[in-house]
PDB file of C-alpha atoms and ligand atoms in Angstrom:
ATOM      1  CA  MET F 295     -26.059-111.087  55.593  1.00 85.00           C
ATOM      2  CA  ILE F 296     -24.991-114.189  53.774  1.00 88.00           C
ATOM      3  CA  GLY F 297     -22.044-115.741  55.581  1.00 92.00           C
ATOM      4  CA  LYS F 298     -21.974-113.228  58.452  1.00 97.00           C
ATOM      5  CA  HIS F 299     -21.567-114.603  61.961  1.00 98.00           C
ATOM      6  CA  TYR F 300     -23.796-113.318  64.749  1.00 98.00           C
ATOM      7  CA  VAL F 301     -23.889-114.221  68.424  1.00 98.00           C
ATOM      8  CA  LEU F 302     -27.478-114.258  69.692  1.00 98.00           C
ATOM      9  CA  THR F 303     -28.863-114.507  73.217  1.00 98.00           C
ATOM     10  CA  GLY F 304     -32.495-115.270  74.008  1.00 98.00           C
ATOM     11  CA  GLY F 305     -32.735-117.415  70.874  1.00 98.00           C
ATOM     12  CA  THR F 306     -34.721-120.165  72.591  1.00 98.00           C
ATOM     13  CA  SER F 307     -37.943-118.209  72.967  1.00 98.00           C
ATOM     14  CA  GLY F 308     -40.124-115.318  71.870  1.00 98.00           C
ATOM     15  CA  LEU F 309     -38.533-112.489  69.923  1.00 98.00           C
ATOM     16  CA  GLY F 310     -35.027-114.004  69.976  1.00 98.00           C
ATOM     17  CA  ARG F 311     -36.265-117.243  68.435  1.00 98.00           C
ATOM     18  CA  SER F 312     -37.979-115.274  65.661  1.00 98.00           C
ATOM     19  CA  ILE F 313     -34.775-113.300  65.038  1.00 98.00           C
ATOM     20  CA  LEU F 314     -32.871-116.595  64.866  1.00 98.00           C
ATOM     21  CA  CYS F 315     -35.206-117.998  62.170  1.00 98.00           C
ATOM     22  CA  ASN F 316     -34.913-114.760  60.200  1.00 98.00           C
ATOM     23  CA  LEU F 317     -31.110-114.858  60.323  1.00 98.00           C
ATOM     24  CA  LEU F 318     -30.981-118.529  59.324  1.00 97.00           C
ATOM     25  CA  ASN F 319     -33.350-117.847  56.429  1.00 97.00           C
ATOM     26  CA  LYS F 320     -30.868-115.192  55.280  1.00 96.00           C
ATOM     27  CA  LYS F 321     -28.006-117.740  55.440  1.00 96.00           C
ATOM     28  CA  ALA F 322     -26.169-116.060  58.290  1.00 97.00           C
ATOM     29  CA  TYR F 323     -24.159-118.154  60.772  1.00 98.00           C
ATOM     30  CA  VAL F 324     -25.585-117.880  64.265  1.00 98.00           C
ATOM     31  CA  THR F 325     -24.058-118.899  67.572  1.00 98.00           C
ATOM     32  CA  ILE F 326     -26.721-119.097  70.252  1.00 98.00           C
ATOM     33  CA  LEU F 327     -25.895-118.720  73.924  1.00 98.00           C
ATOM     34  CA  ALA F 328     -28.623-120.679  75.699  1.00 98.00           C
ATOM     35  CA  ARG F 329     -29.114-122.084  79.152  1.00 98.00           C
ATOM     36  CA  ASN F 330     -31.587-124.640  77.752  1.00 97.00           C
ATOM     37  CA  PRO F 331     -30.127-125.769  74.375  1.00 97.00           C
ATOM     38  CA  HIS F 332     -32.704-128.587  74.034  1.00 97.00           C
ATOM     39  CA  LYS F 333     -35.312-125.909  73.266  1.00 98.00           C
ATOM     40  CA  LEU F 334     -33.654-125.568  69.853  1.00 98.00           C
ATOM     41  CA  ASP F 335     -33.807-129.260  68.910  1.00 97.00           C
ATOM     42  CA  ASP F 336     -36.650-128.618  66.447  1.00 97.00           C
ATOM     43  CA  LEU F 337     -34.734-125.812  64.704  1.00 97.00           C
ATOM     44  CA  LYS F 338     -31.664-128.048  64.439  1.00 96.00           C
ATOM     45  CA  VAL F 339     -33.822-130.503  62.518  1.00 97.00           C
ATOM     46  CA  GLN F 340     -35.451-127.765  60.411  1.00 97.00           C
ATOM     47  CA  TYR F 341     -32.299-125.790  59.520  1.00 96.00           C
ATOM     48  CA  GLY F 342     -29.493-128.302  60.119  1.00 95.00           C
ATOM     49  CA  THR F 343     -26.377-127.379  62.067  1.00 95.00           C
ATOM     50  CA  ASP F 344     -24.146-125.919  59.351  1.00 95.00           C
ATOM     51  CA  HIS F 345     -25.245-122.385  60.183  1.00 97.00           C
ATOM     52  CA  LEU F 346     -26.578-122.953  63.701  1.00 98.00           C
ATOM     53  CA  ASN F 347     -24.257-123.433  66.611  1.00 97.00           C
ATOM     54  CA  ILE F 348     -25.410-123.660  70.196  1.00 98.00           C
ATOM     55  CA  ILE F 349     -23.309-123.060  73.297  1.00 98.00           C
ATOM     56  CA  GLN F 350     -24.724-123.824  76.710  1.00 98.00           C
ATOM     57  CA  CYS F 351     -24.363-120.715  78.820  1.00 98.00           C
ATOM     58  CA  ASP F 352     -26.362-119.428  81.742  1.00 98.00           C
ATOM     59  CA  LEU F 353     -26.286-115.669  81.279  1.00 98.00           C
ATOM     60  CA  GLN F 354     -26.770-115.177  85.017  1.00 98.00           C
ATOM     61  CA  SER F 355     -23.327-116.698  85.496  1.00 98.00           C
ATOM     62  CA  LYS F 356     -20.336-114.386  85.192  1.00 98.00           C
ATOM     63  CA  SER F 357     -17.880-117.303  85.104  1.00 98.00           C
ATOM     64  CA  GLN F 358     -19.748-119.077  82.283  1.00 98.00           C
ATOM     65  CA  ILE F 359     -19.715-115.863  80.248  1.00 98.00           C
ATOM     66  CA  LEU F 360     -16.008-115.258  80.876  1.00 98.00           C
ATOM     67  CA  ASN F 361     -15.281-118.843  79.777  1.00 97.00           C
ATOM     68  CA  LEU F 362     -16.692-118.044  76.338  1.00 97.00           C
ATOM     69  CA  LYS F 363     -13.374-116.457  75.400  1.00 96.00           C
ATOM     70  CA  ASN F 364     -11.940-119.972  75.044  1.00 94.00           C
ATOM     71  CA  TYR F 365     -14.656-120.806  72.565  1.00 95.00           C
ATOM     72  CA  PHE F 366     -14.495-117.636  70.445  1.00 96.00           C
ATOM     73  CA  LYS F 367     -10.685-117.382  70.487  1.00 91.00           C
ATOM     74  CA  ASN F 368     -10.145-118.115  66.790  1.00 88.00           C
ATOM     75  CA  GLN F 369     -13.443-116.785  65.475  1.00 93.00           C
ATOM     76  CA  ASN F 370     -14.638-113.691  63.717  1.00 96.00           C
ATOM     77  CA  ILE F 371     -17.871-112.202  65.069  1.00 98.00           C
ATOM     78  CA  ASP F 372     -19.878-109.771  62.921  1.00 98.00           C
ATOM     79  CA  GLY F 373     -22.354-108.871  65.612  1.00 98.00           C
ATOM     80  CA  LEU F 374     -24.075-109.478  68.928  1.00 98.00           C
ATOM     81  CA  ILE F 375     -27.850-109.542  69.339  1.00 98.00           C
ATOM     82  CA  TYR F 376     -28.858-109.397  72.993  1.00 98.00           C
ATOM     83  CA  SER F 377     -32.468-110.530  73.235  1.00 98.00           C
ATOM     84  CA  SER F 378     -32.349-112.285  76.605  1.00 98.00           C
ATOM     85  CA  GLY F 379     -34.174-110.369  79.282  1.00 98.00           C
ATOM     86  CA  LEU F 380     -36.591-110.730  82.151  1.00 98.00           C
ATOM     87  CA  GLY F 381     -38.736-108.696  84.465  1.00 98.00           C
ATOM     88  CA  TYR F 382     -41.119-109.131  87.368  1.00 97.00           C
ATOM     89  CA  PHE F 383     -44.323-107.133  87.385  1.00 96.00           C
ATOM     90  CA  LYS F 384     -44.624-106.519  91.108  1.00 96.00           C
ATOM     91  CA  SER F 385     -43.978-103.715  93.551  1.00 97.00           C
ATOM     92  CA  ILE F 386     -40.474-102.813  94.700  1.00 97.00           C
ATOM     93  CA  ALA F 387     -41.286-104.228  98.148  1.00 97.00           C
ATOM     94  CA  GLN F 388     -42.587-107.495  96.670  1.00 97.00           C
ATOM     95  CA  HIS F 389     -39.372-108.209  94.735  1.00 97.00           C
ATOM     96  CA  SER F 390     -37.246-110.761  96.549  1.00 98.00           C
ATOM     97  CA  LEU F 391     -33.536-109.946  96.702  1.00 98.00           C
ATOM     98  CA  ASP F 392     -32.919-112.731  94.167  1.00 98.00           C
ATOM     99  CA  GLU F 393     -35.536-111.386  91.734  1.00 98.00           C
ATOM    100  CA  MET F 394     -34.105-107.893  91.972  1.00 98.00           C
ATOM    101  CA  THR F 395     -30.536-109.127  91.421  1.00 98.00           C
ATOM    102  CA  GLU F 396     -31.554-111.455  88.568  1.00 98.00           C
ATOM    103  CA  THR F 397     -33.235-108.568  86.731  1.00 98.00           C
ATOM    104  CA  TYR F 398     -30.218-106.263  86.733  1.00 98.00           C
ATOM    105  CA  THR F 399     -27.729-109.099  86.223  1.00 98.00           C
ATOM    106  CA  LEU F 400     -29.339-110.405  83.035  1.00 98.00           C
ATOM    107  CA  ASN F 401     -30.681-107.163  81.583  1.00 98.00           C
ATOM    108  CA  ILE F 402     -27.641-104.940  82.010  1.00 98.00           C
ATOM    109  CA  ILE F 403     -24.624-106.162  83.979  1.00 98.00           C
ATOM    110  CA  ASN F 404     -24.010-109.406  82.131  1.00 98.00           C
ATOM    111  CA  PHE F 405     -24.674-107.765  78.779  1.00 98.00           C
ATOM    112  CA  ASN F 406     -21.607-105.670  79.562  1.00 98.00           C
ATOM    113  CA  ILE F 407     -19.599-108.695  80.684  1.00 98.00           C
ATOM    114  CA  LEU F 408     -20.540-110.595  77.528  1.00 98.00           C
ATOM    115  CA  LEU F 409     -19.671-107.614  75.354  1.00 98.00           C
ATOM    116  CA  ALA F 410     -16.259-107.232  77.016  1.00 98.00           C
ATOM    117  CA  THR F 411     -15.620-110.976  76.631  1.00 98.00           C
ATOM    118  CA  ILE F 412     -16.361-111.269  72.914  1.00 98.00           C
ATOM    119  CA  GLN F 413     -15.307-107.766  71.809  1.00 97.00           C
ATOM    120  CA  PRO F 414     -11.716-108.864  70.971  1.00 97.00           C
ATOM    121  CA  TYR F 415     -13.138-111.186  68.285  1.00 97.00           C
ATOM    122  CA  PHE F 416     -15.344-108.594  66.568  1.00 98.00           C
ATOM    123  CA  SER F 417     -14.842-107.829  62.894  1.00 97.00           C
ATOM    124  CA  ALA F 418     -13.959-104.249  61.901  1.00 97.00           C
ATOM    125  CA  TYR F 419     -17.586-103.012  61.669  1.00 97.00           C
ATOM    126  CA  PRO F 420     -19.732-105.132  63.972  1.00 98.00           C
ATOM    127  CA  THR F 421     -23.462-104.728  64.606  1.00 98.00           C
ATOM    128  CA  ILE F 422     -24.764-104.703  68.175  1.00 98.00           C
ATOM    129  CA  VAL F 423     -28.516-105.079  68.615  1.00 98.00           C
ATOM    130  CA  GLY F 424     -29.997-104.486  72.061  1.00 98.00           C
ATOM    131  CA  ILE F 425     -33.600-105.462  72.716  1.00 98.00           C
ATOM    132  CA  GLY F 426     -34.704-102.750  75.108  1.00 98.00           C
ATOM    133  CA  SER F 427     -38.173-101.643  76.070  1.00 98.00           C
ATOM    134  CA  GLN F 428     -40.458 -98.626  75.945  1.00 97.00           C
ATOM    135  CA  SER F 429     -40.574 -99.084  79.716  1.00 95.00           C
ATOM    136  CA  ALA F 430     -37.168 -97.366  79.800  1.00 96.00           C
ATOM    137  CA  PHE F 431     -38.927 -94.053  79.100  1.00 96.00           C
ATOM    138  CA  LEU F 432     -41.645 -93.840  81.746  1.00 93.00           C
ATOM    139  CA  THR F 433     -42.262 -94.224  85.434  1.00 91.00           C
ATOM    140  CA  GLN F 434     -43.836 -97.582  86.094  1.00 90.00           C
ATOM    141  CA  ALA F 435     -45.203 -98.706  89.407  1.00 95.00           C
ATOM    142  CA  TYR F 436     -45.004-102.513  89.737  1.00 96.00           C
ATOM    143  CA  ALA F 437     -42.217-102.822  87.153  1.00 96.00           C
ATOM    144  CA  ALA F 438     -39.629-100.425  88.574  1.00 97.00           C
ATOM    145  CA  HIS F 439     -36.595-102.693  88.442  1.00 98.00           C
ATOM    146  CA  TYR F 440     -37.431-103.899  84.941  1.00 98.00           C
ATOM    147  CA  GLY F 441     -37.814-100.313  83.663  1.00 97.00           C
ATOM    148  CA  ALA F 442     -34.660 -99.207  85.495  1.00 98.00           C
ATOM    149  CA  SER F 443     -32.603-102.044  84.011  1.00 98.00           C
ATOM    150  CA  LYS F 444     -33.863-101.223  80.506  1.00 98.00           C
ATOM    151  CA  ALA F 445     -33.145 -97.499  80.999  1.00 98.00           C
ATOM    152  CA  ALA F 446     -29.574 -98.415  81.967  1.00 98.00           C
ATOM    153  CA  PHE F 447     -29.314-100.728  78.946  1.00 98.00           C
ATOM    154  CA  ASN F 448     -30.403 -97.864  76.696  1.00 98.00           C
ATOM    155  CA  GLN F 449     -27.787 -95.514  78.122  1.00 98.00           C
ATOM    156  CA  VAL F 450     -25.015 -98.060  77.675  1.00 98.00           C
ATOM    157  CA  LEU F 451     -26.001 -98.715  74.053  1.00 98.00           C
ATOM    158  CA  ASN F 452     -26.136 -94.993  73.266  1.00 97.00           C
ATOM    159  CA  ALA F 453     -22.723 -94.384  74.846  1.00 98.00           C
ATOM    160  CA  LEU F 454     -21.284 -97.370  73.000  1.00 98.00           C
ATOM    161  CA  ARG F 455     -22.400 -95.796  69.711  1.00 97.00           C
ATOM    162  CA  LEU F 456     -20.365 -92.691  70.520  1.00 97.00           C
ATOM    163  CA  GLU F 457     -17.358 -94.526  71.907  1.00 98.00           C
ATOM    164  CA  HIS F 458     -17.095 -96.915  68.944  1.00 98.00           C
ATOM    165  CA  PRO F 459     -17.989 -95.100  65.714  1.00 97.00           C
ATOM    166  CA  ASN F 460     -17.135 -98.291  63.810  1.00 98.00           C
ATOM    167  CA  TYR F 461     -19.944-100.169  65.618  1.00 98.00           C
ATOM    168  CA  HIS F 462     -23.450-100.176  64.230  1.00 98.00           C
ATOM    169  CA  ILE F 463     -25.638-100.002  67.344  1.00 98.00           C
ATOM    170  CA  LEU F 464     -29.337-100.746  66.906  1.00 98.00           C
ATOM    171  CA  THR F 465     -31.521-100.168  69.958  1.00 98.00           C
ATOM    172  CA  VAL F 466     -34.960-101.758  69.830  1.00 98.00           C
ATOM    173  CA  ASN F 467     -37.420-100.033  72.132  1.00 98.00           C
ATOM    174  CA  THR F 468     -40.457-102.207  72.081  1.00 98.00           C
ATOM    175  CA  GLY F 469     -43.858-102.188  73.756  1.00 97.00           C
ATOM    176  CA  PRO F 470     -45.586-105.440  74.760  1.00 97.00           C
ATOM    177  CA  ILE F 471     -44.861-108.426  72.493  1.00 98.00           C
ATOM    178  CA  ALA F 472     -46.883-111.649  72.436  1.00 97.00           C
ATOM    179  CA  THR F 473     -44.203-113.956  73.905  1.00 98.00           C
ATOM    180  CA  PRO F 474     -43.727-116.245  76.927  1.00 97.00           C
ATOM    181  CA  PHE F 475     -42.041-113.283  78.698  1.00 97.00           C
ATOM    182  CA  HIS F 476     -45.378-112.495  80.357  1.00 96.00           C
ATOM    183  CA  GLU F 477     -45.710-115.933  81.966  1.00 95.00           C
ATOM    184  CA  LYS F 478     -42.723-115.157  84.154  1.00 95.00           C
ATOM    185  CA  ALA F 479     -43.304-111.410  84.579  1.00 96.00           C
ATOM    186  CA  ASP F 480     -46.868-111.865  85.803  1.00 94.00           C
ATOM    187  CA  PRO F 481     -47.918-115.518  86.223  1.00 94.00           C
ATOM    188  CA  SER F 482     -51.552-114.423  86.706  1.00 94.00           C
ATOM    189  CA  LEU F 483     -51.348-113.209  83.053  1.00 94.00           C
ATOM    190  CA  MET F 484     -53.588-110.301  84.033  1.00 91.00           C
ATOM    191  CA  TYR F 485     -51.397-107.752  82.212  1.00 91.00           C
ATOM    192  CA  ALA F 486     -51.029-109.990  79.142  1.00 92.00           C
ATOM    193  CA  GLN F 487     -54.807-110.486  78.897  1.00 93.00           C
ATOM    194  CA  LYS F 488     -55.547-106.800  79.409  1.00 91.00           C
ATOM    195  CA  TYR F 489     -53.159-105.697  76.660  1.00 92.00           C
ATOM    196  CA  LYS F 490     -53.558-108.649  74.298  1.00 94.00           C
ATOM    197  CA  ALA F 491     -55.049-106.426  71.603  1.00 94.00           C
ATOM    198  CA  ILE F 492     -51.994-104.147  71.379  1.00 95.00           C
ATOM    199  CA  MET F 493     -49.305-106.812  71.653  1.00 97.00           C
ATOM    200  CA  LEU F 494     -46.752-106.840  68.840  1.00 98.00           C
ATOM    201  CA  GLU F 495     -46.292-109.969  66.795  1.00 98.00           C
ATOM    202  CA  PRO F 496     -42.728-111.335  67.381  1.00 98.00           C
ATOM    203  CA  ASN F 497     -42.137-112.536  63.797  1.00 98.00           C
ATOM    204  CA  LYS F 498     -43.072-109.180  62.336  1.00 98.00           C
ATOM    205  CA  LEU F 499     -40.861-107.319  64.809  1.00 98.00           C
ATOM    206  CA  ALA F 500     -37.984-109.749  64.173  1.00 98.00           C
ATOM    207  CA  GLN F 501     -38.224-109.044  60.445  1.00 98.00           C
ATOM    208  CA  GLN F 502     -38.085-105.288  61.141  1.00 98.00           C
ATOM    209  CA  ILE F 503     -35.016-105.833  63.336  1.00 98.00           C
ATOM    210  CA  VAL F 504     -33.152-107.871  60.726  1.00 98.00           C
ATOM    211  CA  ASN F 505     -33.991-105.220  58.105  1.00 98.00           C
ATOM    212  CA  GLY F 506     -32.764-102.582  60.581  1.00 98.00           C
ATOM    213  CA  MET F 507     -29.472-104.486  60.831  1.00 98.00           C
ATOM    214  CA  ILE F 508     -29.150-104.567  57.059  1.00 97.00           C
ATOM    215  CA  TYR F 509     -30.024-100.899  56.522  1.00 97.00           C
ATOM    216  CA  GLY F 510     -27.971 -99.532  59.438  1.00 97.00           C
ATOM    217  CA  LYS F 511     -30.867 -98.163  61.544  1.00 98.00           C
ATOM    218  CA  TYR F 512     -30.003 -96.737  64.971  1.00 98.00           C
ATOM    219  CA  GLU F 513     -33.360 -97.275  66.636  1.00 98.00           C
ATOM    220  CA  ILE F 514     -36.585 -99.181  66.198  1.00 98.00           C
ATOM    221  CA  ASN F 515     -39.429 -97.833  68.330  1.00 98.00           C
ATOM    222  CA  GLU F 516     -42.579 -99.928  68.254  1.00 98.00           C
ATOM    223  CA  PRO F 517     -45.464 -99.434  68.408  1.00 97.00           C
ATOM    224  CA  GLN F 518     -44.908 -95.947  67.083  1.00 96.00           C
ATOM    225  CA  TRP F 519     -48.027 -94.481  68.725  1.00 96.00           C
ATOM    226  CA  MET F 520     -46.640 -95.531  72.109  1.00 95.00           C
ATOM    227  CA  HIS F 521     -43.265 -94.004  71.321  1.00 96.00           C
ATOM    228  CA  ARG F 522     -44.863 -90.686  70.293  1.00 95.00           C
ATOM    229  CA  THR F 523     -47.095 -90.631  73.379  1.00 95.00           C
ATOM    230  CA  LEU F 524     -44.071 -91.177  75.605  1.00 94.00           C
ATOM    231  CA  LYS F 525     -42.286 -88.248  73.925  1.00 93.00           C
ATOM    232  CA  LEU F 526     -45.207 -86.010  74.921  1.00 93.00           C
ATOM    233  CA  TYR F 527     -45.145 -87.446  78.455  1.00 94.00           C
ATOM    234  CA  GLN F 528     -41.516 -86.304  78.757  1.00 92.00           C
ATOM    235  CA  LEU F 529     -42.713 -82.675  78.559  1.00 94.00           C
ATOM    236  CA  ALA F 530     -44.356 -82.846  81.990  1.00 92.00           C
ATOM    237  CA  PRO F 531     -43.789 -86.272  83.523  1.00 92.00           C
ATOM    238  CA  ARG F 532     -44.473 -85.458  87.200  1.00 93.00           C
ATOM    239  CA  LEU F 533     -47.649 -83.553  86.349  1.00 91.00           C
ATOM    240  CA  LEU F 534     -49.024 -86.371  84.177  1.00 92.00           C
ATOM    241  CA  GLU F 535     -48.116 -88.973  86.819  1.00 90.00           C
ATOM    242  CA  LYS F 536     -50.072 -86.927  89.352  1.00 92.00           C
ATOM    243  CA  TYR F 537     -53.242 -86.463  87.296  1.00 90.00           C
ATOM    244  CA  PHE F 538     -53.289 -89.733  85.311  1.00 89.00           C
ATOM    245  CA  THR F 539     -51.891 -92.022  88.004  1.00 92.00           C
ATOM    246  CA  SER F 540     -53.747 -95.154  86.874  1.00 88.00           C
ATOM    247  CA  PHE F 541     -51.857 -95.197  83.531  1.00 84.00           C
ATOM    248  CA  PHE F 542     -48.620 -95.506  85.449  1.00 90.00           C
ATOM    249  CA  LYS F 543     -49.936 -98.318  87.652  1.00 88.00           C
ATOM    250  CA  ASN F 544     -51.288-100.556  84.886  1.00 86.00           C
ATOM    251  CA  LYS F 545     -49.050-103.481  85.864  1.00 84.00           C
ATOM    252  CA  ALA F 546     -50.587-103.741  89.341  1.00 78.00           C
TER     253      ALA F 546
HETATM  254  N1  NAP S 382     -42.491-109.586  75.651  1.00 80.44           N
HETATM  255  C1  NAP S 382     -42.648-108.313  75.905  1.00 80.44           C
HETATM  256  O1  NAP S 382     -43.763-107.815  76.113  1.00 80.44           O
HETATM  257  C2  NAP S 382     -41.462-107.397  75.917  1.00 80.44           C
HETATM  258  C3  NAP S 382     -41.668-106.016  75.946  1.00 80.44           C
HETATM  259  C4  NAP S 382     -40.578-105.163  75.926  1.00 80.44           C
HETATM  260  C5  NAP S 382     -39.295-105.680  75.869  1.00 80.44           C
HETATM  261  N2  NAP S 382     -39.109-107.030  75.856  1.00 80.44           N
HETATM  262  C6  NAP S 382     -37.743-107.531  75.825  1.00 80.44           C
HETATM  263  O2  NAP S 382     -37.594-108.349  74.688  1.00 80.44           O
HETATM  264  C7  NAP S 382     -36.531-109.286  74.914  1.00 80.44           C
HETATM  265  C8  NAP S 382     -36.995-110.657  74.465  1.00 80.44           C
HETATM  266  O3  NAP S 382     -37.992-111.082  75.365  1.00 80.44           O
HETATM  267  P1  NAP S 382     -39.131-112.097  74.934  1.00 80.44           P
HETATM  268  O4  NAP S 382     -40.386-111.359  74.967  1.00 80.44           O
HETATM  269  O5  NAP S 382     -38.723-112.815  73.723  1.00 80.44           O
HETATM  270  O6  NAP S 382     -39.090-113.039  76.225  1.00 80.44           O
HETATM  271  P2  NAP S 382     -38.993-114.612  76.387  1.00 80.44           P
HETATM  272  O7  NAP S 382     -39.852-115.298  75.386  1.00 80.44           O
HETATM  273  O8  NAP S 382     -39.233-114.865  77.850  1.00 80.44           O
HETATM  274  O9  NAP S 382     -37.463-114.923  76.032  1.00 80.44           O
HETATM  275  C9  NAP S 382     -36.436-114.598  76.921  1.00 80.44           C
HETATM  276  C10 NAP S 382     -35.181-115.293  76.459  1.00 80.44           C
HETATM  277  O10 NAP S 382     -34.124-114.986  77.383  1.00 80.44           O
HETATM  278  C11 NAP S 382     -33.500-116.208  77.741  1.00 80.44           C
HETATM  279  N3  NAP S 382     -32.910-116.165  79.073  1.00 80.44           N
HETATM  280  C12 NAP S 382     -33.488-115.742  80.222  1.00 80.44           C
HETATM  281  N4  NAP S 382     -32.650-115.937  81.256  1.00 80.44           N
HETATM  282  C13 NAP S 382     -31.522-116.487  80.728  1.00 80.44           C
HETATM  283  C14 NAP S 382     -30.305-116.941  81.283  1.00 80.44           C
HETATM  284  N5  NAP S 382     -30.065-116.855  82.599  1.00 80.44           N
HETATM  285  N6  NAP S 382     -29.375-117.472  80.457  1.00 80.44           N
HETATM  286  C15 NAP S 382     -29.593-117.592  79.127  1.00 80.44           C
HETATM  287  N7  NAP S 382     -30.741-117.181  78.534  1.00 80.44           N
HETATM  288  C16 NAP S 382     -31.689-116.643  79.337  1.00 80.44           C
HETATM  289  C17 NAP S 382     -34.618-117.220  77.746  1.00 80.44           C
HETATM  290  O11 NAP S 382     -34.109-118.523  77.769  1.00 80.44           O
HETATM  291  P3  NAP S 382     -35.037-119.782  78.223  1.00 80.44           P
HETATM  292  O12 NAP S 382     -35.784-120.187  76.975  1.00 80.44           O
HETATM  293  O13 NAP S 382     -34.043-120.774  78.681  1.00 80.44           O
HETATM  294  O14 NAP S 382     -35.959-119.294  79.290  1.00 80.44           O
HETATM  295  C18 NAP S 382     -35.318-116.825  76.451  1.00 80.44           C
HETATM  296  O15 NAP S 382     -34.643-117.357  75.341  1.00 80.44           O
HETATM  297  C19 NAP S 382     -36.183-109.181  76.395  1.00 80.44           C
HETATM  298  O16 NAP S 382     -35.027-108.416  76.548  1.00 80.44           O
HETATM  299  C20 NAP S 382     -37.369-108.434  76.985  1.00 80.44           C
HETATM  300  O17 NAP S 382     -37.013-107.693  78.121  1.00 80.44           O
HETATM  301  C21 NAP S 382     -40.151-107.898  75.872  1.00 80.44           C
END
């Protein structure tokens, strides 16, 4: 990883911030796309700015993403790590039009726009890491748009792997992680409190992800018990939803 150049989104918080520290510890060069660059002031002091570069970019804005081509024009990019993401834990009817649009725009549409924008500057064998979610694999009342956006993200990443055999695509399907994500998804923090005991630790997951990048893994599914349970669920999803409904409404 020494000397490689990665573009990272979501680096100002939670899992993305942990991935950033891991990459900087490994002496990679990281360009962060952040809407709030000041959130990285402490890391600029801790790591210096030789390997850390921050570009202000609101990933809800198509024009700001398209403008990045001017910045990356003469650069070589060894990979993209897309850790920005959001979701609202509420019913389909309770989502405002803005919340619904924001979810799909950040989680899937603008990932594609960013990819298309920086793709011309990729090195011969780039690594693309997508932070997805186990919610892509099950029906979820009160998180439908989040799950749908992550399912779409998964499909795009899998197709990309086939369309570009020279790309190393690593999809991270994760269950709940102890990050500020939950403050926005459910400001009552009811879900976060209820599932505190099973939440993944972001630093540990970030380390697994960086190792996955090094060793060429295609997928990281954590926690593994959740991944295995969801495989079984796929055998008879409608039946299980009918008889164990409360499991599928745990974000209410
Ligand atoms: N936490 C979980 O339980 C969980 C579970 C499954 C999957 N995931 C996925 O894991 C990934 C990382 O989430 P996290 O838990 O680390 O959440 P987080 O702490 O809320 O971090 C989200 C990151 O996305 C950035 N972001 C959001 N909107 C943006 C925008 N318009 N422009 C630029 N950056 C923007 C945030 O920037 P600001 O700092 O400026 O807000 C922040 O850096 C997400 O894709 C999430 O869907 C999380």
